Amino acid sequence: MKKLKKELNDLSNTNNKILFRLESPKSPFNKEINKYLEALLLDKNYNNLYTNELIYNEYICGYIDVDGTFYISVSYDKKLNELKANIENQYLSEKDLYKLWKEFEYKNDININSKNYTRQVTPRFGVHCHIIDEDLLIKIFNKLCISEKYIRKSYRKNTDNKIVSVYYYIDNINLIVEKIFPFFDKHQLLTNKYYSYNKFKSSLLKFIETNDKDKFSLSSMLINNYIPIPNLSIPQNKINLFYILGLFEAEGNVSWDNTKNSLTWSISQNINSELMMNNLKIYLNNLEMDPNTPEEIKISLNKKDFVNLYFKKNNMLELAITNLNFLHYKLFYNIDKYNFWLIGYKRISFTLFRIIATLYIRGVHTYPEVKEFINFLFKNIINKHLNLIEILNIISLEKINYFLNYDPVYNEFQSYRTNSQKGGIFIYDKNKLFIGYISSIKNTEIYFLKLGYIHGAKRTSISKYATNNKLFLNNYYLYKSPIHNWKGENTIS
């Protein structure tokens, strides 16, 4: 094996024997790594490199769908508080709530319009994040055209008195009406938060127009009860890649299973967002494929869907992708195509995840020192809420560059699954074009029986033809290993 080593500050010339997009100096992936290197070598603040970074409206919607809040704070009197406690776990319609209020008021003989009492009403739109992503909140509010002087900030500390999260919000009614309503009317949310926003808007406008504080106080209780609004449906055709990346920034994850030796890209959501998650699954499964995808991989990716949805504990859904070829030739390709990247701290974890996926597809992960390094990254850096300075104190970018320049072990013209299989039968047509891989001789026999070959497709015949380079059943060639080398050249004539 030949191990090459390039200059630390240049990843533009990595091993170009294969088609992986990392080799393109124009790739956002490659630019991302070089920005880390620039920050390290020039001792720059990493965040300063992204001050004027583009942020898309759909990205904001994806992020708000997870970590945004629409809330109306009302200083309730004693009796209204009692009513609120009584209905807290009930999913009531607005009509039912008003009916209950009238009954409650009558039974308790309460006059809530007492001259001596005025309820305080405070609407609030806000966004929450980990403290390391505070810069992301600034970018979101800048995009919403909200001046910093109107932004209120709330910080939460842990038991060690260390700040762990931050909440930015505005409670200026005029700003909410002039800035927030037009934005979310035009760029809709796609989870049940779509209903929360519309209830929030309706309730606030009702208060502004009628100044009926009592009725308004009641309607404010309904904002986040997850009940759909009659004759109003969540938009189903608004999902795009920018929305998905915003959603991933807030509730996405990358993981590695050492036992199964597999990588996973995933997004989690509450079961109330099942409609959106199903639409997300459909959208991702139909992503455009890289036109340079090798033929065998193209065939395998077109055979079935590789984006799956799972029901998890605590009423959660997980959308997950584990197929490396799908990640590389569809998801990563489209992210690069639109020249857009993550904006918060998760960009570092995602970049490292892409590097690891590249090492896997090349087969370089099979070397003990590379697998050990992957294990180190997931245990100490990925998903750990670290800033760049902290990461650069414990990671070796030089080592990453070194591993990326190992000669590939796997055949780039074959799928990761084919390359990583041990044993089994590789099936080719008369022209020795690859058809597929089957994991055992027994399953190969079943495969040909299903095709209608009742005679001649026995295991003994399959074993024999897999070693003699002769046409099987007048239509197929069978081999126990791939017949192309990593350059795509036939090794068997």
Tab-separated table of C-alpha atoms in Angstrom:
chain	number	residue	atom	x	y	z
A	1	MET	CA	0.000	0.000	0.000
A	2	LYS	CA	1.197	3.431	-0.879
A	3	LYS	CA	0.590	6.146	1.726
A	4	LEU	CA	0.970	9.670	0.454
A	5	LYS	CA	1.337	12.850	2.464
A	6	LYS	CA	0.426	16.296	1.117
A	7	GLU	CA	1.016	19.740	2.542
A	8	LEU	CA	-1.176	20.388	5.574
A	9	ASN	CA	-2.759	23.504	4.135
A	10	ASP	CA	-3.793	22.017	0.794
A	11	LEU	CA	-6.428	19.344	0.312
A	12	SER	CA	-7.169	20.362	-3.273
A	13	ASN	CA	-4.786	17.786	-4.710
A	14	THR	CA	-5.770	14.667	-2.811
A	15	ASN	CA	-5.529	11.313	-4.558
A	16	ASN	CA	-7.256	11.839	-7.914
A	17	LYS	CA	-7.341	8.257	-9.140
A	18	ILE	CA	-10.997	7.968	-8.214
A	19	LEU	CA	-14.131	10.020	-8.695
A	20	PHE	CA	-14.898	11.100	-5.124
A	21	ARG	CA	-15.864	14.766	-5.009
A	22	LEU	CA	-13.381	15.500	-2.254
A	23	GLU	CA	-10.778	15.918	-4.991
A	24	SER	CA	-12.599	18.908	-6.481
A	25	PRO	CA	-11.204	22.167	-5.054
A	26	LYS	CA	-14.596	23.752	-5.838
A	27	SER	CA	-16.486	21.317	-3.600
A	28	PRO	CA	-18.075	22.937	-0.503
A	29	PHE	CA	-16.829	19.859	1.351
A	30	ASN	CA	-13.245	20.594	0.355
A	31	LYS	CA	-13.649	24.327	1.033
A	32	GLU	CA	-14.961	23.463	4.493
A	33	ILE	CA	-11.869	21.444	5.396
A	34	ASN	CA	-9.579	24.130	4.052
A	35	LYS	CA	-11.368	26.727	6.203
A	36	TYR	CA	-10.563	24.656	9.265
A	37	LEU	CA	-6.957	24.545	8.118
A	38	GLU	CA	-6.917	28.286	7.478
A	39	ALA	CA	-8.275	28.978	10.963
A	40	LEU	CA	-5.602	26.735	12.424
A	41	LEU	CA	-2.632	27.953	10.413
A	42	LEU	CA	-3.472	31.658	10.536
A	43	ASP	CA	-4.740	31.556	14.125
A	44	LYS	CA	-8.090	33.033	13.064
A	45	ASN	CA	-11.387	32.859	14.875
A	46	TYR	CA	-13.359	30.195	13.009
A	47	ASN	CA	-16.668	32.065	13.280
A	48	ASN	CA	-15.140	35.148	11.637
A	49	LEU	CA	-14.769	33.121	8.448
A	50	TYR	CA	-18.563	32.884	8.210
A	51	THR	CA	-19.740	36.356	9.217
A	52	ASN	CA	-21.431	37.065	5.878
A	53	GLU	CA	-22.535	33.527	5.252
A	54	LEU	CA	-25.751	33.016	3.276
A	55	ILE	CA	-28.733	31.672	5.226
A	56	TYR	CA	-31.838	30.488	3.400
A	57	ASN	CA	-35.438	31.166	4.413
A	58	GLU	CA	-36.318	27.468	4.182
A	59	TYR	CA	-33.354	26.639	6.406
A	60	ILE	CA	-34.802	28.968	9.065
A	61	CYS	CA	-38.196	27.222	8.774
A	62	GLY	CA	-36.558	23.825	9.293
A	63	TYR	CA	-34.738	25.082	12.369
A	64	ILE	CA	-37.794	26.878	13.808
A	65	ASP	CA	-39.910	23.753	13.280
A	66	VAL	CA	-37.759	22.160	15.987
A	67	ASP	CA	-36.366	24.884	18.242
A	68	GLY	CA	-38.714	27.825	17.647
A	69	THR	CA	-41.562	28.882	19.938
A	70	PHE	CA	-44.768	30.882	19.516
A	71	TYR	CA	-46.090	31.756	22.930
A	72	ILE	CA	-48.361	34.261	24.604
A	73	SER	CA	-47.726	35.045	28.232
A	74	VAL	CA	-50.782	36.153	30.187
A	75	SER	CA	-50.717	37.155	33.840
A	76	TYR	CA	-53.734	35.149	34.914
A	77	ASP	CA	-55.814	35.941	37.976
A	78	LYS	CA	-56.483	33.179	40.505
A	79	LYS	CA	-59.629	31.816	38.864
A	80	LEU	CA	-58.253	31.891	35.334
A	81	ASN	CA	-55.186	30.043	36.578
A	82	GLU	CA	-57.496	27.442	38.076
A	83	LEU	CA	-59.236	26.990	34.753
A	84	LYS	CA	-55.891	26.722	32.972
A	85	ALA	CA	-54.843	23.935	35.347
A	86	ASN	CA	-58.128	22.124	34.722
A	87	ILE	CA	-57.719	22.079	30.939
A	88	GLU	CA	-53.940	21.645	30.724
A	89	ASN	CA	-54.110	17.995	29.679
A	90	GLN	CA	-57.258	18.292	27.604
A	91	TYR	CA	-57.282	18.830	23.846
A	92	LEU	CA	-60.131	21.318	23.617
A	93	SER	CA	-61.350	23.254	20.629
A	94	GLU	CA	-61.685	27.021	20.964
A	95	LYS	CA	-65.468	26.687	21.026
A	96	ASP	CA	-65.345	24.072	23.792
A	97	LEU	CA	-62.944	26.206	25.792
A	98	TYR	CA	-65.226	29.248	25.706
A	99	LYS	CA	-68.164	27.065	26.672
A	100	LEU	CA	-66.222	25.666	29.619
A	101	TRP	CA	-65.183	29.164	30.647
A	102	LYS	CA	-68.774	30.369	30.779
A	103	GLU	CA	-69.754	27.405	32.923
A	104	PHE	CA	-66.736	27.892	35.141
A	105	GLU	CA	-67.400	31.605	35.543
A	106	TYR	CA	-71.051	31.026	36.364
A	107	LYS	CA	-70.401	28.259	38.891
A	108	ASN	CA	-67.790	30.272	40.713
A	109	ASP	CA	-69.723	33.508	40.504
A	110	ILE	CA	-66.660	35.365	39.282
A	111	ASN	CA	-66.611	38.737	37.594
A	112	ILE	CA	-63.350	38.683	35.648
A	113	ASN	CA	-63.935	42.196	34.337
A	114	SER	CA	-63.357	43.758	37.706
A	115	LYS	CA	-62.384	47.413	37.449
A	116	ASN	CA	-59.523	46.784	39.817
A	117	TYR	CA	-57.867	44.117	37.669
A	118	THR	CA	-56.079	44.255	34.321
A	119	ARG	CA	-54.356	41.258	32.821
A	120	GLN	CA	-50.883	41.659	31.346
A	121	VAL	CA	-50.523	40.225	27.841
A	122	THR	CA	-47.114	39.469	26.286
A	123	PRO	CA	-46.742	37.680	22.910
A	124	ARG	CA	-43.402	36.040	22.292
A	125	PHE	CA	-41.567	34.565	19.300
A	126	GLY	CA	-38.284	32.927	20.206
A	127	VAL	CA	-35.587	30.439	19.250
A	128	HIS	CA	-33.595	28.182	21.559
A	129	CYS	CA	-30.161	26.606	21.018
A	130	HIS	CA	-27.026	25.337	22.744
A	131	ILE	CA	-24.793	28.188	23.889
A	132	ILE	CA	-22.139	27.205	21.351
A	133	ASP	CA	-24.609	28.111	18.575
A	134	GLU	CA	-25.503	31.609	19.786
A	135	ASP	CA	-23.973	33.012	16.600
A	136	LEU	CA	-26.555	31.014	14.636
A	137	LEU	CA	-29.406	32.788	16.450
A	138	ILE	CA	-27.883	36.155	15.557
A	139	LYS	CA	-27.877	35.135	11.880
A	140	ILE	CA	-31.494	33.963	12.034
A	141	PHE	CA	-32.741	37.207	13.614
A	142	ASN	CA	-30.660	39.251	11.155
A	143	LYS	CA	-32.362	37.392	8.310
A	144	LEU	CA	-35.722	38.218	9.899
A	145	CYS	CA	-34.641	41.895	9.943
A	146	ILE	CA	-34.866	42.160	13.729
A	147	SER	CA	-32.471	44.689	15.237
A	148	GLU	CA	-30.411	43.421	18.168
A	149	LYS	CA	-31.792	46.148	20.437
A	150	TYR	CA	-35.223	44.470	20.285
A	151	ILE	CA	-33.907	40.977	21.019
A	152	ARG	CA	-34.281	39.710	24.568
A	153	LYS	CA	-31.944	36.960	25.752
A	154	SER	CA	-32.339	34.293	28.389
A	155	TYR	CA	-29.463	32.009	29.407
A	156	ARG	CA	-29.794	28.675	31.193
A	157	LYS	CA	-27.094	27.278	33.471
A	158	ASN	CA	-26.415	23.725	34.593
A	159	THR	CA	-25.748	22.515	38.135
A	160	ASP	CA	-22.119	23.621	37.799
A	161	ASN	CA	-23.313	27.176	37.109
A	162	LYS	CA	-22.049	26.932	33.525
A	163	ILE	CA	-24.171	28.459	30.740
A	164	VAL	CA	-25.385	25.624	28.514
A	165	SER	CA	-28.160	27.126	26.378
A	166	VAL	CA	-29.594	30.416	25.205
A	167	TYR	CA	-33.062	31.615	24.191
A	168	TYR	CA	-33.487	34.669	21.924
A	169	TYR	CA	-36.963	36.153	21.696
A	170	ILE	CA	-38.909	39.273	20.819
A	171	ASP	CA	-42.088	40.440	22.558
A	172	ASN	CA	-42.716	43.676	20.686
A	173	ILE	CA	-46.215	43.351	19.196
A	174	ASN	CA	-45.519	45.718	16.295
A	175	LEU	CA	-42.358	43.836	15.290
A	176	ILE	CA	-44.138	40.505	15.468
A	177	VAL	CA	-46.924	41.778	13.206
A	178	GLU	CA	-44.594	43.590	10.777
A	179	LYS	CA	-41.715	41.073	10.562
A	180	ILE	CA	-42.657	37.640	11.885
A	181	PHE	CA	-46.148	37.277	10.421
A	182	PRO	CA	-45.147	38.166	6.812
A	183	PHE	CA	-42.141	35.805	6.968
A	184	PHE	CA	-44.021	32.727	8.185
A	185	ASP	CA	-47.033	33.467	5.996
A	186	LYS	CA	-44.730	33.268	2.979
A	187	HIS	CA	-42.348	30.545	4.214
A	188	GLN	CA	-44.533	27.993	5.964
A	189	LEU	CA	-43.597	25.634	8.752
A	190	LEU	CA	-44.151	21.956	7.962
A	191	THR	CA	-44.680	20.265	11.347
A	192	ASN	CA	-47.562	20.740	13.799
A	193	LYS	CA	-45.845	23.994	14.695
A	194	TYR	CA	-47.619	25.268	11.567
A	195	TYR	CA	-50.840	25.152	13.616
A	196	SER	CA	-49.124	26.724	16.637
A	197	TYR	CA	-48.013	29.654	14.482
A	198	ASN	CA	-51.463	30.171	12.967
A	199	LYS	CA	-53.155	29.996	16.390
A	200	PHE	CA	-50.568	32.425	17.731
A	201	LYS	CA	-51.242	34.836	14.882
A	202	SER	CA	-55.021	34.512	15.105
A	203	SER	CA	-55.025	34.976	18.864
A	204	LEU	CA	-52.778	38.039	18.760
A	205	LEU	CA	-54.734	39.701	15.950
A	206	LYS	CA	-57.939	39.009	17.846
A	207	PHE	CA	-56.521	40.801	20.852
A	208	ILE	CA	-55.292	43.761	18.764
A	209	GLU	CA	-58.621	44.147	16.975
A	210	THR	CA	-61.026	43.616	19.894
A	211	ASN	CA	-58.931	44.290	22.984
A	212	ASP	CA	-60.956	41.496	24.607
A	213	LYS	CA	-58.390	40.410	27.169
A	214	ASP	CA	-60.541	37.677	28.672
A	215	LYS	CA	-61.330	35.918	25.422
A	216	PHE	CA	-57.771	36.447	24.289
A	217	SER	CA	-56.425	34.903	27.495
A	218	LEU	CA	-58.467	31.809	26.783
A	219	SER	CA	-57.409	31.479	23.147
A	220	SER	CA	-53.752	31.802	24.161
A	221	MET	CA	-54.103	28.508	26.034
A	222	LEU	CA	-54.741	26.689	22.760
A	223	ILE	CA	-51.643	27.740	20.843
A	224	ASN	CA	-49.430	24.719	21.514
A	225	ASN	CA	-51.973	21.944	22.085
A	226	TYR	CA	-51.114	20.169	18.757
A	227	ILE	CA	-54.733	20.187	17.594
A	228	PRO	CA	-55.168	20.829	13.846
A	229	ILE	CA	-57.154	23.851	12.753
A	230	PRO	CA	-60.316	22.960	10.783
A	231	ASN	CA	-60.007	23.648	7.033
A	232	LEU	CA	-56.272	24.361	7.377
A	233	SER	CA	-53.733	21.751	6.276
A	234	ILE	CA	-49.968	21.653	6.695
A	235	PRO	CA	-48.311	22.316	3.288
A	236	GLN	CA	-46.938	19.073	1.837
A	237	ASN	CA	-44.977	20.238	-1.189
A	238	LYS	CA	-42.653	22.794	0.416
A	239	ILE	CA	-39.798	20.493	1.498
A	240	ASN	CA	-36.426	21.181	-0.076
A	241	LEU	CA	-32.796	20.555	0.816
A	242	PHE	CA	-32.399	23.863	2.675
A	243	TYR	CA	-35.359	23.035	4.928
A	244	ILE	CA	-33.887	19.576	5.578
A	245	LEU	CA	-30.508	21.022	6.558
A	246	GLY	CA	-32.199	23.447	8.966
A	247	LEU	CA	-34.112	20.534	10.470
A	248	PHE	CA	-30.898	18.500	10.682
A	249	GLU	CA	-29.065	21.417	12.321
A	250	ALA	CA	-31.664	21.412	15.108
A	251	GLU	CA	-32.532	17.721	15.484
A	252	GLY	CA	-30.124	15.745	13.305
A	253	ASN	CA	-27.443	13.267	14.248
A	254	VAL	CA	-24.549	11.292	12.763
A	255	SER	CA	-23.470	8.046	14.387
A	256	TRP	CA	-21.180	5.048	14.064
A	257	ASP	CA	-21.916	1.481	15.131
A	258	ASN	CA	-18.583	-0.171	15.859
A	259	THR	CA	-20.167	-3.628	16.176
A	260	LYS	CA	-22.030	-3.472	12.852
A	261	ASN	CA	-19.287	-1.330	11.320
A	262	SER	CA	-21.872	1.076	9.906
A	263	LEU	CA	-22.511	4.824	9.656
A	264	THR	CA	-25.914	6.510	10.049
A	265	TRP	CA	-27.249	9.969	9.134
A	266	SER	CA	-30.552	10.647	10.889
A	267	ILE	CA	-33.210	13.174	11.936
A	268	SER	CA	-35.575	12.692	14.903
A	269	GLN	CA	-38.995	14.225	15.486
A	270	ASN	CA	-42.018	13.774	17.718
A	271	ILE	CA	-44.686	11.433	16.376
A	272	ASN	CA	-46.953	14.480	15.933
A	273	SER	CA	-44.754	15.326	12.925
A	274	GLU	CA	-45.344	11.990	11.179
A	275	LEU	CA	-46.821	13.647	8.068
A	276	MET	CA	-43.765	15.850	7.589
A	277	MET	CA	-41.386	12.928	8.241
A	278	ASN	CA	-43.124	10.792	5.615
A	279	ASN	CA	-42.896	13.654	3.112
A	280	LEU	CA	-39.240	14.068	4.037
A	281	LYS	CA	-38.633	10.365	3.411
A	282	ILE	CA	-40.249	10.579	-0.041
A	283	TYR	CA	-38.268	13.699	-0.948
A	284	LEU	CA	-34.912	12.214	0.070
A	285	ASN	CA	-35.545	8.891	-1.665
A	286	ASN	CA	-36.155	10.816	-4.893
A	287	LEU	CA	-33.070	13.024	-4.753
A	288	GLU	CA	-31.192	13.451	-8.013
A	289	MET	CA	-28.254	11.087	-8.415
A	290	ASP	CA	-24.730	12.202	-9.263
A	291	PRO	CA	-24.453	11.793	-13.089
A	292	ASN	CA	-20.964	10.338	-12.589
A	293	THR	CA	-22.267	7.455	-10.474
A	294	PRO	CA	-20.718	4.139	-11.646
A	295	GLU	CA	-23.221	1.885	-13.420
A	296	GLU	CA	-23.317	-0.910	-10.819
A	297	ILE	CA	-23.945	1.587	-8.029
A	298	LYS	CA	-26.599	3.365	-10.111
A	299	ILE	CA	-28.434	0.059	-10.604
A	300	SER	CA	-28.340	-0.793	-6.900
A	301	LEU	CA	-29.542	2.686	-5.858
A	302	ASN	CA	-32.491	2.470	-8.267
A	303	LYS	CA	-33.641	-0.917	-6.950
A	304	LYS	CA	-35.219	0.256	-3.699
A	305	ASP	CA	-35.580	3.095	-1.209
A	306	PHE	CA	-32.716	3.629	1.224
A	307	VAL	CA	-34.296	6.285	3.458
A	308	ASN	CA	-36.271	4.609	6.241
A	309	LEU	CA	-38.576	5.798	9.019
A	310	TYR	CA	-38.612	4.096	12.423
A	311	PHE	CA	-40.876	4.415	15.458
A	312	LYS	CA	-38.756	4.860	18.584
A	313	LYS	CA	-39.448	5.107	22.299
A	314	ASN	CA	-41.116	8.131	23.913
A	315	ASN	CA	-43.340	8.824	20.869
A	316	MET	CA	-40.385	9.679	18.653
A	317	LEU	CA	-39.753	9.020	14.960
A	318	GLU	CA	-36.322	8.578	13.421
A	319	LEU	CA	-35.582	9.029	9.737
A	320	ALA	CA	-32.308	7.257	8.970
A	321	ILE	CA	-29.923	6.612	6.071
A	322	THR	CA	-27.233	3.947	6.454
A	323	ASN	CA	-26.409	3.147	2.831
A	324	LEU	CA	-23.037	4.761	2.105
A	325	ASN	CA	-23.555	4.911	-1.640
A	326	PHE	CA	-26.866	6.736	-1.166
A	327	LEU	CA	-25.180	9.200	1.172
A	328	HIS	CA	-22.292	9.809	-1.201
A	329	TYR	CA	-23.956	9.795	-4.629
A	330	LYS	CA	-27.287	11.366	-3.658
A	331	LEU	CA	-27.384	13.289	-0.357
A	332	PHE	CA	-23.815	14.638	-0.338
A	333	TYR	CA	-23.938	15.252	-4.089
A	334	ASN	CA	-27.043	17.450	-3.761
A	335	ILE	CA	-25.614	19.365	-0.810
A	336	ASP	CA	-22.524	20.121	-2.900
A	337	LYS	CA	-24.625	20.936	-5.961
A	338	TYR	CA	-26.511	23.708	-4.140
A	339	ASN	CA	-23.292	24.990	-2.590
A	340	PHE	CA	-24.821	25.219	0.878
A	341	TRP	CA	-23.506	23.998	4.196
A	342	LEU	CA	-24.597	23.796	7.805
A	343	ILE	CA	-24.268	27.027	9.780
A	344	GLY	CA	-24.061	25.981	13.452
A	345	TYR	CA	-21.594	23.871	15.413
A	346	LYS	CA	-22.987	20.688	13.804
A	347	ARG	CA	-21.129	21.580	10.606
A	348	ILE	CA	-17.911	20.279	12.204
A	349	SER	CA	-19.459	16.909	13.117
A	350	PHE	CA	-21.028	16.650	9.662
A	351	THR	CA	-17.734	17.438	7.936
A	352	LEU	CA	-15.930	14.763	9.938
A	353	PHE	CA	-18.782	12.348	9.199
A	354	ARG	CA	-18.337	12.963	5.467
A	355	ILE	CA	-14.603	12.386	5.751
A	356	ILE	CA	-15.243	9.096	7.553
A	357	ALA	CA	-17.832	8.081	4.913
A	358	THR	CA	-15.202	8.752	2.234
A	359	LEU	CA	-12.688	6.563	4.076
A	360	TYR	CA	-15.318	3.812	4.224
A	361	ILE	CA	-16.200	3.949	0.536
A	362	ARG	CA	-12.527	3.786	-0.355
A	363	GLY	CA	-12.038	0.814	1.974
A	364	VAL	CA	-9.368	2.679	3.926
A	365	HIS	CA	-11.328	2.115	7.160
A	366	THR	CA	-10.146	-1.519	7.043
A	367	TYR	CA	-6.698	-0.456	8.259
A	368	PRO	CA	-6.436	-0.757	12.077
A	369	GLU	CA	-4.930	2.715	12.533
A	370	VAL	CA	-7.784	4.318	10.534
A	371	LYS	CA	-10.502	2.454	12.431
A	372	GLU	CA	-8.860	3.480	15.698
A	373	PHE	CA	-8.897	7.114	14.549
A	374	ILE	CA	-12.602	6.881	13.576
A	375	ASN	CA	-13.368	5.502	17.026
A	376	PHE	CA	-11.442	8.416	18.560
A	377	LEU	CA	-13.421	10.992	16.544
A	378	PHE	CA	-16.812	9.636	17.604
A	379	LYS	CA	-15.827	9.251	21.242
A	380	ASN	CA	-14.214	12.654	21.663
A	381	ILE	CA	-15.393	15.127	19.002
A	382	ILE	CA	-18.446	14.289	16.904
A	383	ASN	CA	-21.733	15.459	18.524
A	384	LYS	CA	-19.831	16.787	21.560
A	385	HIS	CA	-20.723	20.542	21.455
A	386	LEU	CA	-17.113	21.623	21.020
A	387	ASN	CA	-15.935	24.803	19.316
A	388	LEU	CA	-13.171	24.782	16.730
A	389	ILE	CA	-10.433	25.838	19.140
A	390	GLU	CA	-11.298	22.961	21.494
A	391	ILE	CA	-11.376	20.535	18.573
A	392	LEU	CA	-8.038	21.657	17.183
A	393	ASN	CA	-6.496	21.022	20.585
A	394	ILE	CA	-7.367	17.324	20.422
A	395	ILE	CA	-7.552	16.449	16.723
A	396	SER	CA	-4.825	16.024	14.133
A	397	LEU	CA	-5.839	17.556	10.804
A	398	GLU	CA	-2.558	16.318	9.426
A	399	LYS	CA	-3.585	12.756	10.265
A	400	ILE	CA	-6.934	13.236	8.491
A	401	ASN	CA	-5.133	14.510	5.412
A	402	TYR	CA	-2.739	11.565	5.628
A	403	PHE	CA	-5.533	8.976	5.766
A	404	LEU	CA	-7.451	10.635	2.918
A	405	ASN	CA	-4.420	10.087	0.733
A	406	TYR	CA	-4.115	6.354	1.330
A	407	ASP	CA	-4.519	4.452	-1.925
A	408	PRO	CA	-8.078	3.047	-2.169
A	409	VAL	CA	-8.599	-0.557	-1.133
A	410	TYR	CA	-12.041	-0.956	-2.708
A	411	ASN	CA	-13.107	-0.881	-6.343
A	412	GLU	CA	-14.724	2.513	-6.910
A	413	PHE	CA	-16.933	1.139	-9.681
A	414	GLN	CA	-18.712	-1.223	-7.310
A	415	SER	CA	-21.050	-0.551	-4.421
A	416	TYR	CA	-19.776	-0.437	-0.867
A	417	ARG	CA	-21.821	-3.549	-0.084
A	418	THR	CA	-20.219	-5.481	-2.954
A	419	ASN	CA	-16.733	-4.356	-1.985
A	420	SER	CA	-17.175	-5.251	1.663
A	421	GLN	CA	-18.731	-8.692	1.150
A	422	LYS	CA	-16.768	-11.838	1.916
A	423	GLY	CA	-17.831	-14.847	-0.173
A	424	GLY	CA	-20.952	-15.079	-2.323
A	425	ILE	CA	-21.485	-14.928	-6.084
A	426	PHE	CA	-21.042	-11.985	-8.486
A	427	ILE	CA	-23.417	-12.225	-11.476
A	428	TYR	CA	-22.678	-10.682	-14.908
A	429	ASP	CA	-24.546	-10.760	-18.226
A	430	LYS	CA	-23.254	-12.097	-21.564
A	431	ASN	CA	-21.281	-8.902	-22.139
A	432	LYS	CA	-19.820	-9.148	-18.639
A	433	LEU	CA	-21.780	-6.169	-17.388
A	434	PHE	CA	-22.436	-6.446	-13.681
A	435	ILE	CA	-25.970	-7.518	-12.655
A	436	GLY	CA	-25.679	-8.058	-8.932
A	437	TYR	CA	-24.116	-9.728	-5.942
A	438	ILE	CA	-25.719	-12.566	-3.929
A	439	SER	CA	-24.356	-13.399	-0.505
A	440	SER	CA	-24.280	-17.228	-0.803
A	441	ILE	CA	-24.508	-20.093	-3.292
A	442	LYS	CA	-27.771	-21.191	-1.663
A	443	ASN	CA	-29.341	-17.759	-2.216
A	444	THR	CA	-27.973	-17.738	-5.783
A	445	GLU	CA	-29.847	-20.987	-6.458
A	446	ILE	CA	-33.043	-19.429	-5.075
A	447	TYR	CA	-32.451	-16.341	-7.249
A	448	PHE	CA	-32.325	-18.376	-10.481
A	449	LEU	CA	-35.281	-20.546	-9.444
A	450	LYS	CA	-37.346	-17.362	-9.056
A	451	LEU	CA	-36.274	-16.371	-12.580
A	452	GLY	CA	-37.813	-19.633	-13.843
A	453	TYR	CA	-34.688	-21.767	-14.231
A	454	ILE	CA	-36.046	-24.996	-12.715
A	455	HIS	CA	-33.307	-27.144	-14.220
A	456	GLY	CA	-29.602	-26.437	-14.350
A	457	ALA	CA	-29.513	-23.902	-11.507
A	458	LYS	CA	-28.358	-26.317	-8.817
A	459	ARG	CA	-25.749	-25.415	-6.226
A	460	THR	CA	-23.201	-27.849	-7.683
A	461	SER	CA	-23.548	-26.229	-11.120
A	462	ILE	CA	-23.285	-22.742	-9.646
A	463	SER	CA	-20.077	-23.669	-7.790
A	464	LYS	CA	-18.630	-25.172	-10.962
A	465	TYR	CA	-19.449	-22.213	-13.239
A	466	ALA	CA	-18.206	-19.731	-10.648
A	467	THR	CA	-14.669	-21.011	-11.272
A	468	ASN	CA	-14.510	-21.964	-14.975
A	469	ASN	CA	-15.295	-18.618	-16.690
A	470	LYS	CA	-17.980	-20.238	-18.891
A	471	LEU	CA	-21.453	-19.009	-19.801
A	472	PHE	CA	-24.030	-20.221	-17.272
A	473	LEU	CA	-27.560	-21.064	-18.512
A	474	ASN	CA	-26.545	-19.442	-21.829
A	475	ASN	CA	-27.043	-15.973	-20.325
A	476	TYR	CA	-24.809	-15.351	-17.305
A	477	TYR	CA	-21.265	-15.394	-16.033
A	478	LEU	CA	-20.720	-16.297	-12.382
A	479	TYR	CA	-17.653	-15.374	-10.317
A	480	LYS	CA	-16.625	-15.578	-6.681
A	481	SER	CA	-14.979	-12.164	-6.846
A	482	PRO	CA	-15.386	-8.970	-8.923
A	483	ILE	CA	-13.894	-9.124	-12.427
A	484	HIS	CA	-12.898	-5.433	-12.599
A	485	ASN	CA	-9.945	-3.837	-10.883
A	486	TRP	CA	-10.198	-0.432	-9.218
A	487	LYS	CA	-9.644	1.261	-12.597
A	488	GLY	CA	-12.701	-0.504	-14.045
A	489	GLU	CA	-10.576	-2.745	-16.279
A	490	ASN	CA	-11.549	-6.409	-16.748
A	491	THR	CA	-9.231	-8.799	-14.948
A	492	ILE	CA	-10.888	-11.803	-16.634
A	493	SER	CA	-11.276	-11.835	-20.404
